[in-house]
PDB file of C-alpha atoms in Angstrom:
ATOM      1  CA  MET A  77      36.562   9.593  29.768  1.00  0.00           C
ATOM      2  CA  SER A  78      36.070   8.951  26.116  1.00  0.00           C
ATOM      3  CA  ASN A  79      33.158   6.753  26.887  1.00  0.00           C
ATOM      4  CA  LEU A  80      31.537   9.390  29.013  1.00  0.00           C
ATOM      5  CA  LEU A  81      32.003  12.037  26.069  1.00  0.00           C
ATOM      6  CA  LYS A  82      30.592   9.466  23.776  1.00  0.00           C
ATOM      7  CA  ALA A  83      27.448   8.966  25.915  1.00  0.00           C
ATOM      8  CA  LYS A  84      27.008  12.806  26.261  1.00  0.00           C
ATOM      9  CA  SER A  85      27.067  13.071  22.513  1.00  0.00           C
ATOM     10  CA  TRP A  86      24.006  11.087  22.119  1.00  0.00           C
ATOM     11  CA  VAL A  87      22.016  13.391  24.543  1.00  0.00           C
ATOM     12  CA  PRO A  88      20.993  15.919  21.977  1.00  0.00           C
ATOM     13  CA  GLU A  89      19.991  13.334  19.434  1.00  0.00           C
ATOM     14  CA  GLU A  90      17.850  11.567  22.104  1.00  0.00           C
ATOM     15  CA  LYS A  91      16.325  14.929  23.111  1.00  0.00           C
ATOM     16  CA  ALA A  92      15.646  16.011  19.702  1.00  0.00           C
ATOM     17  CA  ALA A  93      13.879  12.511  18.957  1.00  0.00           C
ATOM     18  CA  ALA A  94      11.812  12.879  22.158  1.00  0.00           C
ATOM     19  CA  THR A  95      10.895  16.341  21.103  1.00  0.00           C
ATOM     20  CA  ALA A  96       9.888  15.339  17.655  1.00  0.00           C
ATOM     21  CA  SER A  97       7.687  12.529  19.150  1.00  0.00           C
ATOM     22  CA  ASP A  98       5.991  15.109  21.505  1.00  0.00           C
ATOM     23  CA  GLU A  99       5.349  17.332  18.569  1.00  0.00           C
ATOM     24  CA  GLN A 100       3.907  14.512  16.634  1.00  0.00           C
ATOM     25  CA  ASN A 101       1.499  13.460  19.621  1.00  0.00           C
ATOM     26  CA  ASP A 102       0.461  17.101  20.066  1.00  0.00           C
ATOM     27  CA  LYS A 103      -0.583  17.156  16.366  1.00  0.00           C
ATOM     28  CA  ILE A 104      -2.423  13.880  16.628  1.00  0.00           C
ATOM     29  CA  LYS A 105      -4.192  15.313  19.567  1.00  0.00           C
ATOM     30  CA  LYS A 106      -5.207  18.461  17.763  1.00  0.00           C
ATOM     31  CA  VAL A 107      -6.477  16.412  14.737  1.00  0.00           C
ATOM     32  CA  ARG A 108      -8.737  14.441  17.104  1.00  0.00           C
ATOM     33  CA  GLU A 109     -10.075  17.655  18.470  1.00  0.00           C
ATOM     34  CA  LEU A 110     -10.721  18.933  14.971  1.00  0.00           C
ATOM     35  CA  LEU A 111     -12.418  15.677  13.966  1.00  0.00           C
ATOM     36  CA  GLY A 112     -14.766  15.906  17.050  1.00  0.00           C
ATOM     37  CA  SER A 113     -15.750  13.124  19.474  1.00  0.00           C
ATOM     38  CA  GLN A 114     -18.696  12.048  17.351  1.00  0.00           C
ATOM     39  CA  MET A 115     -16.502  11.044  14.270  1.00  0.00           C
ATOM     40  CA  THR A 116     -13.803   9.496  16.343  1.00  0.00           C
ATOM     41  CA  SER A 117     -16.112   7.352  18.338  1.00  0.00           C
ATOM     42  CA  GLU A 118     -17.889   6.341  15.111  1.00  0.00           C
ATOM     43  CA  MET A 119     -14.702   4.781  13.606  1.00  0.00           C
ATOM     44  CA  PRO A 120     -12.261   4.143  16.647  1.00  0.00           C
ATOM     45  CA  SER A 121     -10.439   1.433  14.867  1.00  0.00           C
ATOM     46  CA  PHE A 122      -9.818   3.427  11.765  1.00  0.00           C
ATOM     47  CA  LEU A 123      -9.058   6.668  13.505  1.00  0.00           C
ATOM     48  CA  SER A 124      -6.171   5.289  15.471  1.00  0.00           C
ATOM     49  CA  ASP A 125      -3.042   7.161  16.455  1.00  0.00           C
ATOM     50  CA  ALA A 126      -1.229   5.337  13.612  1.00  0.00           C
ATOM     51  CA  THR A 127      -3.836   6.245  11.031  1.00  0.00           C
ATOM     52  CA  ILE A 128      -3.791   9.910  12.012  1.00  0.00           C
ATOM     53  CA  ARG A 129      -0.050   9.919  12.015  1.00  0.00           C
ATOM     54  CA  ARG A 130       0.108   8.521   8.592  1.00  0.00           C
ATOM     55  CA  PHE A 131      -2.338  11.216   7.127  1.00  0.00           C
ATOM     56  CA  LEU A 132      -0.299  13.768   8.972  1.00  0.00           C
ATOM     57  CA  ARG A 133       2.955  12.497   7.503  1.00  0.00           C
ATOM     58  CA  ALA A 134       1.363  12.544   4.036  1.00  0.00           C
ATOM     59  CA  ARG A 135       0.139  16.041   4.501  1.00  0.00           C
ATOM     60  CA  ASN A 136       3.320  17.506   5.607  1.00  0.00           C
ATOM     61  CA  TRP A 137       2.346  17.424   9.173  1.00  0.00           C
ATOM     62  CA  SER A 138      -0.484  20.000   8.565  1.00  0.00           C
ATOM     63  CA  THR A 139      -3.279  19.331  11.038  1.00  0.00           C
ATOM     64  CA  GLU A 140      -5.800  21.191   9.013  1.00  0.00           C
ATOM     65  CA  GLN A 141      -5.034  19.282   5.761  1.00  0.00           C
ATOM     66  CA  ALA A 142      -4.762  15.927   7.553  1.00  0.00           C
ATOM     67  CA  THR A 143      -8.150  16.698   9.207  1.00  0.00           C
ATOM     68  CA  LYS A 144      -9.896  17.618   5.881  1.00  0.00           C
ATOM     69  CA  ALA A 145      -8.446  14.355   4.326  1.00  0.00           C
ATOM     70  CA  LEU A 146      -9.620  12.192   7.222  1.00  0.00           C
ATOM     71  CA  LYS A 147     -13.021  13.603   7.125  1.00  0.00           C
ATOM     72  CA  GLU A 148     -13.140  12.957   3.348  1.00  0.00           C
ATOM     73  CA  THR A 149     -12.050   9.417   3.887  1.00  0.00           C
ATOM     74  CA  VAL A 150     -14.451   8.780   6.803  1.00  0.00           C
ATOM     75  CA  LYS A 151     -17.307   9.848   4.475  1.00  0.00           C
ATOM     76  CA  TRP A 152     -16.048   7.452   1.822  1.00  0.00           C
ATOM     77  CA  ARG A 153     -15.687   4.597   4.233  1.00  0.00           C
ATOM     78  CA  ARG A 154     -19.239   4.989   5.302  1.00  0.00           C
ATOM     79  CA  GLN A 155     -20.404   4.447   1.788  1.00  0.00           C
ATOM     80  CA  TYR A 156     -17.909   1.915   0.604  1.00  0.00           C
ATOM     81  CA  ARG A 157     -17.343  -0.033   3.843  1.00  0.00           C
ATOM     82  CA  PRO A 158     -13.910  -1.383   2.918  1.00  0.00           C
ATOM     83  CA  ASP A 159     -13.448  -3.075   6.237  1.00  0.00           C
ATOM     84  CA  THR A 160     -16.161  -5.406   5.571  1.00  0.00           C
ATOM     85  CA  ILE A 161     -14.526  -6.842   2.235  1.00  0.00           C
ATOM     86  CA  ARG A 162     -13.028 -10.259   2.676  1.00  0.00           C
ATOM     87  CA  TRP A 163     -11.227 -12.712   0.520  1.00  0.00           C
ATOM     88  CA  GLU A 164     -14.522 -14.540  -0.276  1.00  0.00           C
ATOM     89  CA  ASP A 165     -16.073 -11.386  -1.494  1.00  0.00           C
ATOM     90  CA  ILE A 166     -13.549 -10.845  -4.440  1.00  0.00           C
ATOM     91  CA  PRO A 167     -14.994 -12.110  -7.619  1.00  0.00           C
ATOM     92  CA  GLY A 168     -12.897 -14.248  -9.723  1.00  0.00           C
ATOM     93  CA  ARG A 169     -10.229 -14.217  -6.968  1.00  0.00           C
ATOM     94  CA  GLU A 170      -8.519 -17.366  -8.024  1.00  0.00           C
ATOM     95  CA  HIS A 171      -7.539 -15.803 -11.346  1.00  0.00           C
ATOM     96  CA  GLU A 172      -7.312 -12.141 -10.170  1.00  0.00           C
ATOM     97  CA  ALA A 173      -4.875 -12.919  -7.409  1.00  0.00           C
ATOM     98  CA  ARG A 174      -2.399 -14.198 -10.021  1.00  0.00           C
ATOM     99  CA  ARG A 175      -2.425 -10.490 -11.427  1.00  0.00           C
ATOM    100  CA  THR A 176      -1.980  -8.759  -7.907  1.00  0.00           C
ATOM    101  CA  TYR A 177      -1.014 -10.375  -4.843  1.00  0.00           C
ATOM    102  CA  ILE A 178       0.665 -10.090  -1.526  1.00  0.00           C
ATOM    103  CA  ALA A 179       4.059 -11.948  -1.338  1.00  0.00           C
ATOM    104  CA  ASP A 180       4.661 -14.497   1.409  1.00  0.00           C
ATOM    105  CA  TYR A 181       7.886 -12.559   2.438  1.00  0.00           C
ATOM    106  CA  PHE A 182       8.922  -8.985   3.594  1.00  0.00           C
ATOM    107  CA  ASP A 183      11.634  -6.983   2.169  1.00  0.00           C
ATOM    108  CA  LYS A 184      15.003  -6.404   4.213  1.00  0.00           C
ATOM    109  CA  ASN A 185      13.216  -3.608   6.105  1.00  0.00           C
ATOM    110  CA  GLY A 186      10.213  -5.750   7.197  1.00  0.00           C
ATOM    111  CA  ARG A 187       7.852  -4.051   4.633  1.00  0.00           C
ATOM    112  CA  ILE A 188       5.026  -5.913   2.897  1.00  0.00           C
ATOM    113  CA  VAL A 189       5.879  -6.864  -0.649  1.00  0.00           C
ATOM    114  CA  PHE A 190       2.964  -6.342  -3.213  1.00  0.00           C
ATOM    115  CA  ILE A 191       3.352  -7.770  -6.675  1.00  0.00           C
ATOM    116  CA  SER A 192       1.261  -7.032  -9.815  1.00  0.00           C
ATOM    117  CA  ASN A 193       1.372  -8.126 -13.307  1.00  0.00           C
ATOM    118  CA  PRO A 194      -0.839  -6.090 -15.679  1.00  0.00           C
ATOM    119  CA  THR A 195       0.060  -8.167 -18.694  1.00  0.00           C
ATOM    120  CA  ILE A 196      -2.151 -10.927 -17.306  1.00  0.00           C
ATOM    121  CA  LYS A 197      -5.660  -9.879 -18.506  1.00  0.00           C
ATOM    122  CA  SER A 198      -8.209  -9.438 -15.882  1.00  0.00           C
ATOM    123  CA  LYS A 199     -11.515 -11.236 -16.108  1.00  0.00           C
ATOM    124  CA  SER A 200     -13.309  -8.804 -13.640  1.00  0.00           C
ATOM    125  CA  SER A 201     -15.071  -5.559 -14.194  1.00  0.00           C
ATOM    126  CA  THR A 202     -13.521  -2.267 -13.370  1.00  0.00           C
ATOM    127  CA  LYS A 203     -15.761  -2.081 -10.192  1.00  0.00           C
ATOM    128  CA  ASP A 204     -14.438  -5.479  -8.987  1.00  0.00           C
ATOM    129  CA  GLN A 205     -10.806  -4.695  -9.702  1.00  0.00           C
ATOM    130  CA  ILE A 206     -10.973  -1.668  -7.486  1.00  0.00           C
ATOM    131  CA  LYS A 207     -12.643  -3.716  -4.865  1.00  0.00           C
ATOM    132  CA  GLN A 208      -9.736  -6.133  -4.848  1.00  0.00           C
ATOM    133  CA  LEU A 209      -7.254  -3.293  -4.632  1.00  0.00           C
ATOM    134  CA  VAL A 210      -9.123  -1.776  -1.672  1.00  0.00           C
ATOM    135  CA  TYR A 211      -9.091  -5.278  -0.013  1.00  0.00           C
ATOM    136  CA  ASN A 212      -5.354  -5.249  -0.206  1.00  0.00           C
ATOM    137  CA  LEU A 213      -4.928  -1.720   0.807  1.00  0.00           C
ATOM    138  CA  GLU A 214      -6.980  -2.650   4.041  1.00  0.00           C
ATOM    139  CA  ILE A 215      -4.302  -5.255   4.755  1.00  0.00           C
ATOM    140  CA  PHE A 216      -1.517  -2.863   4.147  1.00  0.00           C
ATOM    141  CA  ALA A 217      -3.136  -0.399   6.627  1.00  0.00           C
ATOM    142  CA  MET A 218      -3.538  -3.087   9.181  1.00  0.00           C
ATOM    143  CA  HIS A 219       0.289  -3.804   8.830  1.00  0.00           C
ATOM    144  CA  SER A 220       1.078   0.009   9.133  1.00  0.00           C
ATOM    145  CA  GLU A 221      -0.344   0.128  12.583  1.00  0.00           C
ATOM    146  CA  ASN A 222       2.853  -1.303  13.889  1.00  0.00           C
ATOM    147  CA  MET A 223       5.272   0.639  11.476  1.00  0.00           C
ATOM    148  CA  GLU A 224       6.543   4.157  11.930  1.00  0.00           C
ATOM    149  CA  ASP A 225       7.191   4.757   8.117  1.00  0.00           C
ATOM    150  CA  GLU A 226       5.573   3.478   4.872  1.00  0.00           C
ATOM    151  CA  CYS A 227       5.074  -0.160   5.113  1.00  0.00           C
ATOM    152  CA  THR A 228       4.720  -1.529   1.525  1.00  0.00           C
ATOM    153  CA  VAL A 229       6.935  -2.076  -1.471  1.00  0.00           C
ATOM    154  CA  TRP A 230       4.942  -2.345  -4.787  1.00  0.00           C
ATOM    155  CA  LEU A 231       6.614  -4.444  -7.567  1.00  0.00           C
ATOM    156  CA  THR A 232       5.103  -4.403 -11.018  1.00  0.00           C
ATOM    157  CA  ASP A 233       6.367  -6.533 -13.876  1.00  0.00           C
ATOM    158  CA  PHE A 234       5.946  -4.821 -17.246  1.00  0.00           C
ATOM    159  CA  GLN A 235       7.606  -7.336 -19.167  1.00  0.00           C
ATOM    160  CA  GLY A 236       5.658  -7.667 -22.445  1.00  0.00           C
ATOM    161  CA  TRP A 237       3.222  -4.792 -21.435  1.00  0.00           C
ATOM    162  CA  VAL A 238       1.050  -3.017 -24.098  1.00  0.00           C
ATOM    163  CA  LEU A 239      -1.156   0.170 -23.778  1.00  0.00           C
ATOM    164  CA  THR A 240      -4.480  -1.928 -23.421  1.00  0.00           C
ATOM    165  CA  ASN A 241      -3.259  -3.794 -20.415  1.00  0.00           C
ATOM    166  CA  THR A 242      -3.705  -0.769 -18.094  1.00  0.00           C
ATOM    167  CA  PRO A 243      -6.868   1.291 -18.942  1.00  0.00           C
ATOM    168  CA  LEU A 244      -6.202   4.834 -18.053  1.00  0.00           C
ATOM    169  CA  PRO A 245      -9.601   5.603 -16.245  1.00  0.00           C
ATOM    170  CA  LEU A 246      -8.999   2.465 -14.097  1.00  0.00           C
ATOM    171  CA  LEU A 247      -5.574   3.676 -13.179  1.00  0.00           C
ATOM    172  CA  ARG A 248      -6.614   7.082 -12.383  1.00  0.00           C
ATOM    173  CA  GLU A 249      -9.381   5.911 -10.015  1.00  0.00           C
ATOM    174  CA  CYS A 250      -6.987   3.545  -8.179  1.00  0.00           C
ATOM    175  CA  THR A 251      -4.392   6.361  -7.855  1.00  0.00           C
ATOM    176  CA  HIS A 252      -7.053   8.683  -6.447  1.00  0.00           C
ATOM    177  CA  ILE A 253      -8.086   5.949  -3.858  1.00  0.00           C
ATOM    178  CA  ILE A 254      -4.318   5.291  -2.779  1.00  0.00           C
ATOM    179  CA  GLN A 255      -3.373   8.985  -2.568  1.00  0.00           C
ATOM    180  CA  ASN A 256      -6.675  10.160  -0.800  1.00  0.00           C
ATOM    181  CA  HIS A 257      -7.817   7.418   1.320  1.00  0.00           C
ATOM    182  CA  TYR A 258      -4.613   5.339   1.877  1.00  0.00           C
ATOM    183  CA  PRO A 259      -2.004   7.831   2.071  1.00  0.00           C
ATOM    184  CA  GLY A 260       1.430   7.040   3.505  1.00  0.00           C
ATOM    185  CA  LEU A 261       1.423   3.249   2.845  1.00  0.00           C
ATOM    186  CA  ILE A 262       3.649   3.085  -0.281  1.00  0.00           C
ATOM    187  CA  SER A 263       7.287   3.212   0.347  1.00  0.00           C
ATOM    188  CA  VAL A 264       8.638   2.189  -2.943  1.00  0.00           C
ATOM    189  CA  ALA A 265       6.945   1.463  -6.227  1.00  0.00           C
ATOM    190  CA  ILE A 266       9.321  -0.572  -8.557  1.00  0.00           C
ATOM    191  CA  LEU A 267       8.516  -0.615 -12.132  1.00  0.00           C
ATOM    192  CA  SER A 268      10.345  -3.599 -13.731  1.00  0.00           C
ATOM    193  CA  ASN A 269      11.276  -3.804 -17.365  1.00  0.00           C
ATOM    194  CA  PRO A 270       8.844  -1.337 -18.862  1.00  0.00           C
ATOM    195  CA  PRO A 271       8.999  -1.257 -22.544  1.00  0.00           C
ATOM    196  CA  ARG A 272       9.814   1.925 -24.640  1.00  0.00           C
ATOM    197  CA  ILE A 273       6.168   2.525 -25.386  1.00  0.00           C
ATOM    198  CA  PHE A 274       5.561   2.996 -21.632  1.00  0.00           C
ATOM    199  CA  GLU A 275       7.454   6.314 -21.551  1.00  0.00           C
ATOM    200  CA  SER A 276       4.644   8.191 -23.322  1.00  0.00           C
ATOM    201  CA  PHE A 277       2.068   6.524 -21.092  1.00  0.00           C
ATOM    202  CA  TRP A 278       4.091   7.341 -17.928  1.00  0.00           C
ATOM    203  CA  LYS A 279       4.075  11.218 -18.937  1.00  0.00           C
ATOM    204  CA  ILE A 280       0.338  11.090 -18.896  1.00  0.00           C
ATOM    205  CA  VAL A 281       0.190   9.288 -15.646  1.00  0.00           C
ATOM    206  CA  CYS A 282       2.491  11.940 -13.956  1.00  0.00           C
ATOM    207  CA  TYR A 283      -0.335  14.507 -14.311  1.00  0.00           C
ATOM    208  CA  PHE A 284      -2.462  12.846 -11.659  1.00  0.00           C
ATOM    209  CA  ILE A 285       0.229  11.456  -9.523  1.00  0.00           C
ATOM    210  CA  GLU A 286       1.273  13.429  -6.417  1.00  0.00           C
ATOM    211  CA  PRO A 287       4.935  14.576  -6.297  1.00  0.00           C
ATOM    212  CA  LYS A 288       5.546  12.559  -3.042  1.00  0.00           C
ATOM    213  CA  LEU A 289       4.178   9.336  -4.769  1.00  0.00           C
ATOM    214  CA  LYS A 290       6.068  10.032  -7.911  1.00  0.00           C
ATOM    215  CA  GLU A 291       9.342  10.439  -5.994  1.00  0.00           C
ATOM    216  CA  LYS A 292       8.854   6.782  -4.656  1.00  0.00           C
ATOM    217  CA  VAL A 293       8.805   5.281  -8.177  1.00  0.00           C
ATOM    218  CA  LYS A 294      11.933   3.374  -9.450  1.00  0.00           C
ATOM    219  CA  PHE A 295      12.485   2.118 -12.912  1.00  0.00           C
ATOM    220  CA  VAL A 296      14.641  -1.174 -12.904  1.00  0.00           C
ATOM    221  CA  TYR A 297      15.702  -3.519 -15.601  1.00  0.00           C
ATOM    222  CA  THR A 298      16.802  -7.030 -14.782  1.00  0.00           C
ATOM    223  CA  ASN A 299      19.762  -6.857 -17.224  1.00  0.00           C
ATOM    224  CA  ASN A 300      21.145  -3.681 -15.686  1.00  0.00           C
ATOM    225  CA  PRO A 301      23.764  -3.968 -13.046  1.00  0.00           C
ATOM    226  CA  GLU A 302      22.669  -0.774 -11.324  1.00  0.00           C
ATOM    227  CA  SER A 303      19.111  -2.104 -11.207  1.00  0.00           C
ATOM    228  CA  HIS A 304      20.238  -5.465  -9.868  1.00  0.00           C
ATOM    229  CA  LYS A 305      22.049  -3.733  -6.999  1.00  0.00           C
ATOM    230  CA  ILE A 306      18.958  -1.789  -6.099  1.00  0.00           C
ATOM    231  CA  VAL A 307      16.926  -4.911  -5.993  1.00  0.00           C
ATOM    232  CA  ALA A 308      19.664  -6.964  -4.061  1.00  0.00           C
ATOM    233  CA  ASP A 309      19.874  -4.122  -1.391  1.00  0.00           C
ATOM    234  CA  MET A 310      16.181  -4.303  -0.833  1.00  0.00           C
ATOM    235  CA  PHE A 311      15.317  -8.103  -1.084  1.00  0.00           C
ATOM    236  CA  ASP A 312      16.597 -11.561  -0.162  1.00  0.00           C
ATOM    237  CA  LEU A 313      17.099 -12.621  -3.773  1.00  0.00           C
ATOM    238  CA  ASP A 314      16.246 -16.441  -2.926  1.00  0.00           C
ATOM    239  CA  LYS A 315      12.735 -15.248  -1.895  1.00  0.00           C
ATOM    240  CA  LEU A 316      12.351 -12.547  -4.760  1.00  0.00           C
ATOM    241  CA  GLU A 317      10.618 -13.773  -7.967  1.00  0.00           C
ATOM    242  CA  SER A 318      12.709 -14.317 -10.888  1.00  0.00           C
ATOM    243  CA  ALA A 319      10.767 -11.724 -13.039  1.00  0.00           C
ATOM    244  CA  PHE A 320      12.170  -9.044 -10.860  1.00  0.00           C
ATOM    245  CA  GLY A 321      15.795 -10.454 -10.923  1.00  0.00           C
ATOM    246  CA  GLY A 322      15.474 -12.922  -7.939  1.00  0.00           C
ATOM    247  CA  ARG A 323      16.174 -16.642  -7.829  1.00  0.00           C
ATOM    248  CA  ASN A 324      12.627 -17.617  -6.783  1.00  0.00           C
ATOM    249  CA  THR A 325      11.062 -19.653  -9.547  1.00  0.00           C
ATOM    250  CA  LEU A 326       8.363 -21.429  -7.686  1.00  0.00           C
ATOM    251  CA  PRO A 327       4.855 -21.408  -9.141  1.00  0.00           C
ATOM    252  CA  PHE A 328       2.146 -19.494  -7.502  1.00  0.00           C
ATOM    253  CA  ASP A 329       0.228 -21.660  -4.990  1.00  0.00           C
ATOM    254  CA  MET A 330      -3.307 -20.403  -4.841  1.00  0.00           C
ATOM    255  CA  ASP A 331      -4.400 -22.862  -1.978  1.00  0.00           C
ATOM    256  CA  LYS A 332      -1.890 -21.443   0.342  1.00  0.00           C
ATOM    257  CA  TYR A 333      -2.427 -17.882  -0.710  1.00  0.00           C
ATOM    258  CA  ALA A 334      -6.185 -18.285  -0.011  1.00  0.00           C
ATOM    259  CA  GLU A 335      -5.521 -19.700   3.322  1.00  0.00           C
ATOM    260  CA  ARG A 336      -3.241 -16.640   4.105  1.00  0.00           C
ATOM    261  CA  MET A 337      -5.932 -14.229   3.053  1.00  0.00           C
ATOM    262  CA  LYS A 338      -8.418 -15.810   5.190  1.00  0.00           C
ATOM    263  CA  ARG A 339      -6.116 -15.622   8.201  1.00  0.00           C
ATOM    264  CA  SER A 340      -5.591 -12.029   7.482  1.00  0.00           C
ATOM    265  CA  ASP A 341      -9.426 -11.487   7.357  1.00  0.00           C
ATOM    266  CA  GLN A 342      -9.718 -13.042  10.868  1.00  0.00           C
ATOM    267  CA  MET A 343      -6.919 -10.727  12.021  1.00  0.00           C
ATOM    268  CA  ARG A 344      -8.929  -7.795  10.742  1.00  0.00           C
ATOM    269  CA  GLY A 345     -11.960  -9.034  12.553  1.00  0.00           C
ATOM    270  CA  ALA A 346     -14.798  -8.558  10.155  1.00  0.00           C
ATOM    271  CA  PRO A 347     -18.385  -9.636  10.692  1.00  0.00           C
ATOM    272  CA  MET A 348     -18.861 -13.186   9.109  1.00  0.00           C
ATOM    273  CA  HIS A 349     -21.732 -15.027   7.595  1.00  0.00           C
ATOM    274  CA  ALA A 350     -23.329 -18.078   9.371  1.00  0.00           C
ATOM    275  CA  ASN A 351     -21.462 -20.244   6.818  1.00  0.00           C
ATOM    276  CA  GLY A 352     -18.219 -18.644   7.834  1.00  0.00           C
ATOM    277  CA  TYR A 353     -18.004 -16.387   4.979  1.00  0.00           C
ATOM    278  CA  SER A 354     -17.772 -12.555   5.394  1.00  0.00           C
ATOM    279  CA  CYS A 355     -20.878 -10.271   5.245  1.00  0.00           C
ATOM    280  CA  SER A 356     -19.532  -7.579   3.063  1.00  0.00           C
ATOM    281  CA  THR A 357     -22.247  -5.420   1.557  1.00  0.00           C
ATOM    282  CA  GLN A 358     -20.099  -4.892  -1.545  1.00  0.00           C
ATOM    283  CA  THR A 359     -21.550  -6.377  -4.773  1.00  0.00           C
TER     284      THR A 359
END
């Protein structure tokens, strides 16, 4: 009898979940109608149900706002063509990938781990740094197709950071691209060991970061027990880099990373040059 009651107690929850799923599907259908068949047929891979759901979630499930954001992103993608960018198209990739790279492990919830170290000085132009960011965001978006929620944990090592390490115009442009063209990808952004001077910089940054994204930011310090618990709950410490409180001290292997990125390019299925390189129009 108790098992029967227990089974019945799950019915309302299952029904509620099914209702929510039906409502989401109805909203996705509505957005498709608002976008029109011409636009959806122009970019069928981008305008998948998962992408539309992600934009809806980021816009509080407003079909009008999600449609507007998607139309603006389609216009941007026509011009920028982010889906054509490949590993071989990233200028100075051997150096720049040491500044920002996708880890070879997931967090405990199966999310991509993205690591950045702004204290390593970039050798690329602002335009090329943005291209590298977009390249990585395209990989996140591909991974998000199989995820119900945000799929990326972003770790930034601020040990030794100074104001000149992060030009404000570059950060503003990167934030604009993330919030407007790749919403709903970042699950958590961990800022590790920011110095005291970062406080005034962060106050400025908060003016152009959306509240939803700001809520995802966590400040952690490797010598703080509470911060260590946050990190330990999210990551396998044997895999996590020591800069963030983990036990992984292995050096960055560029050759292995390049091979991973090339495999990722193949999975995304971009056109390739005759010599095997991608045919991105980005310069």
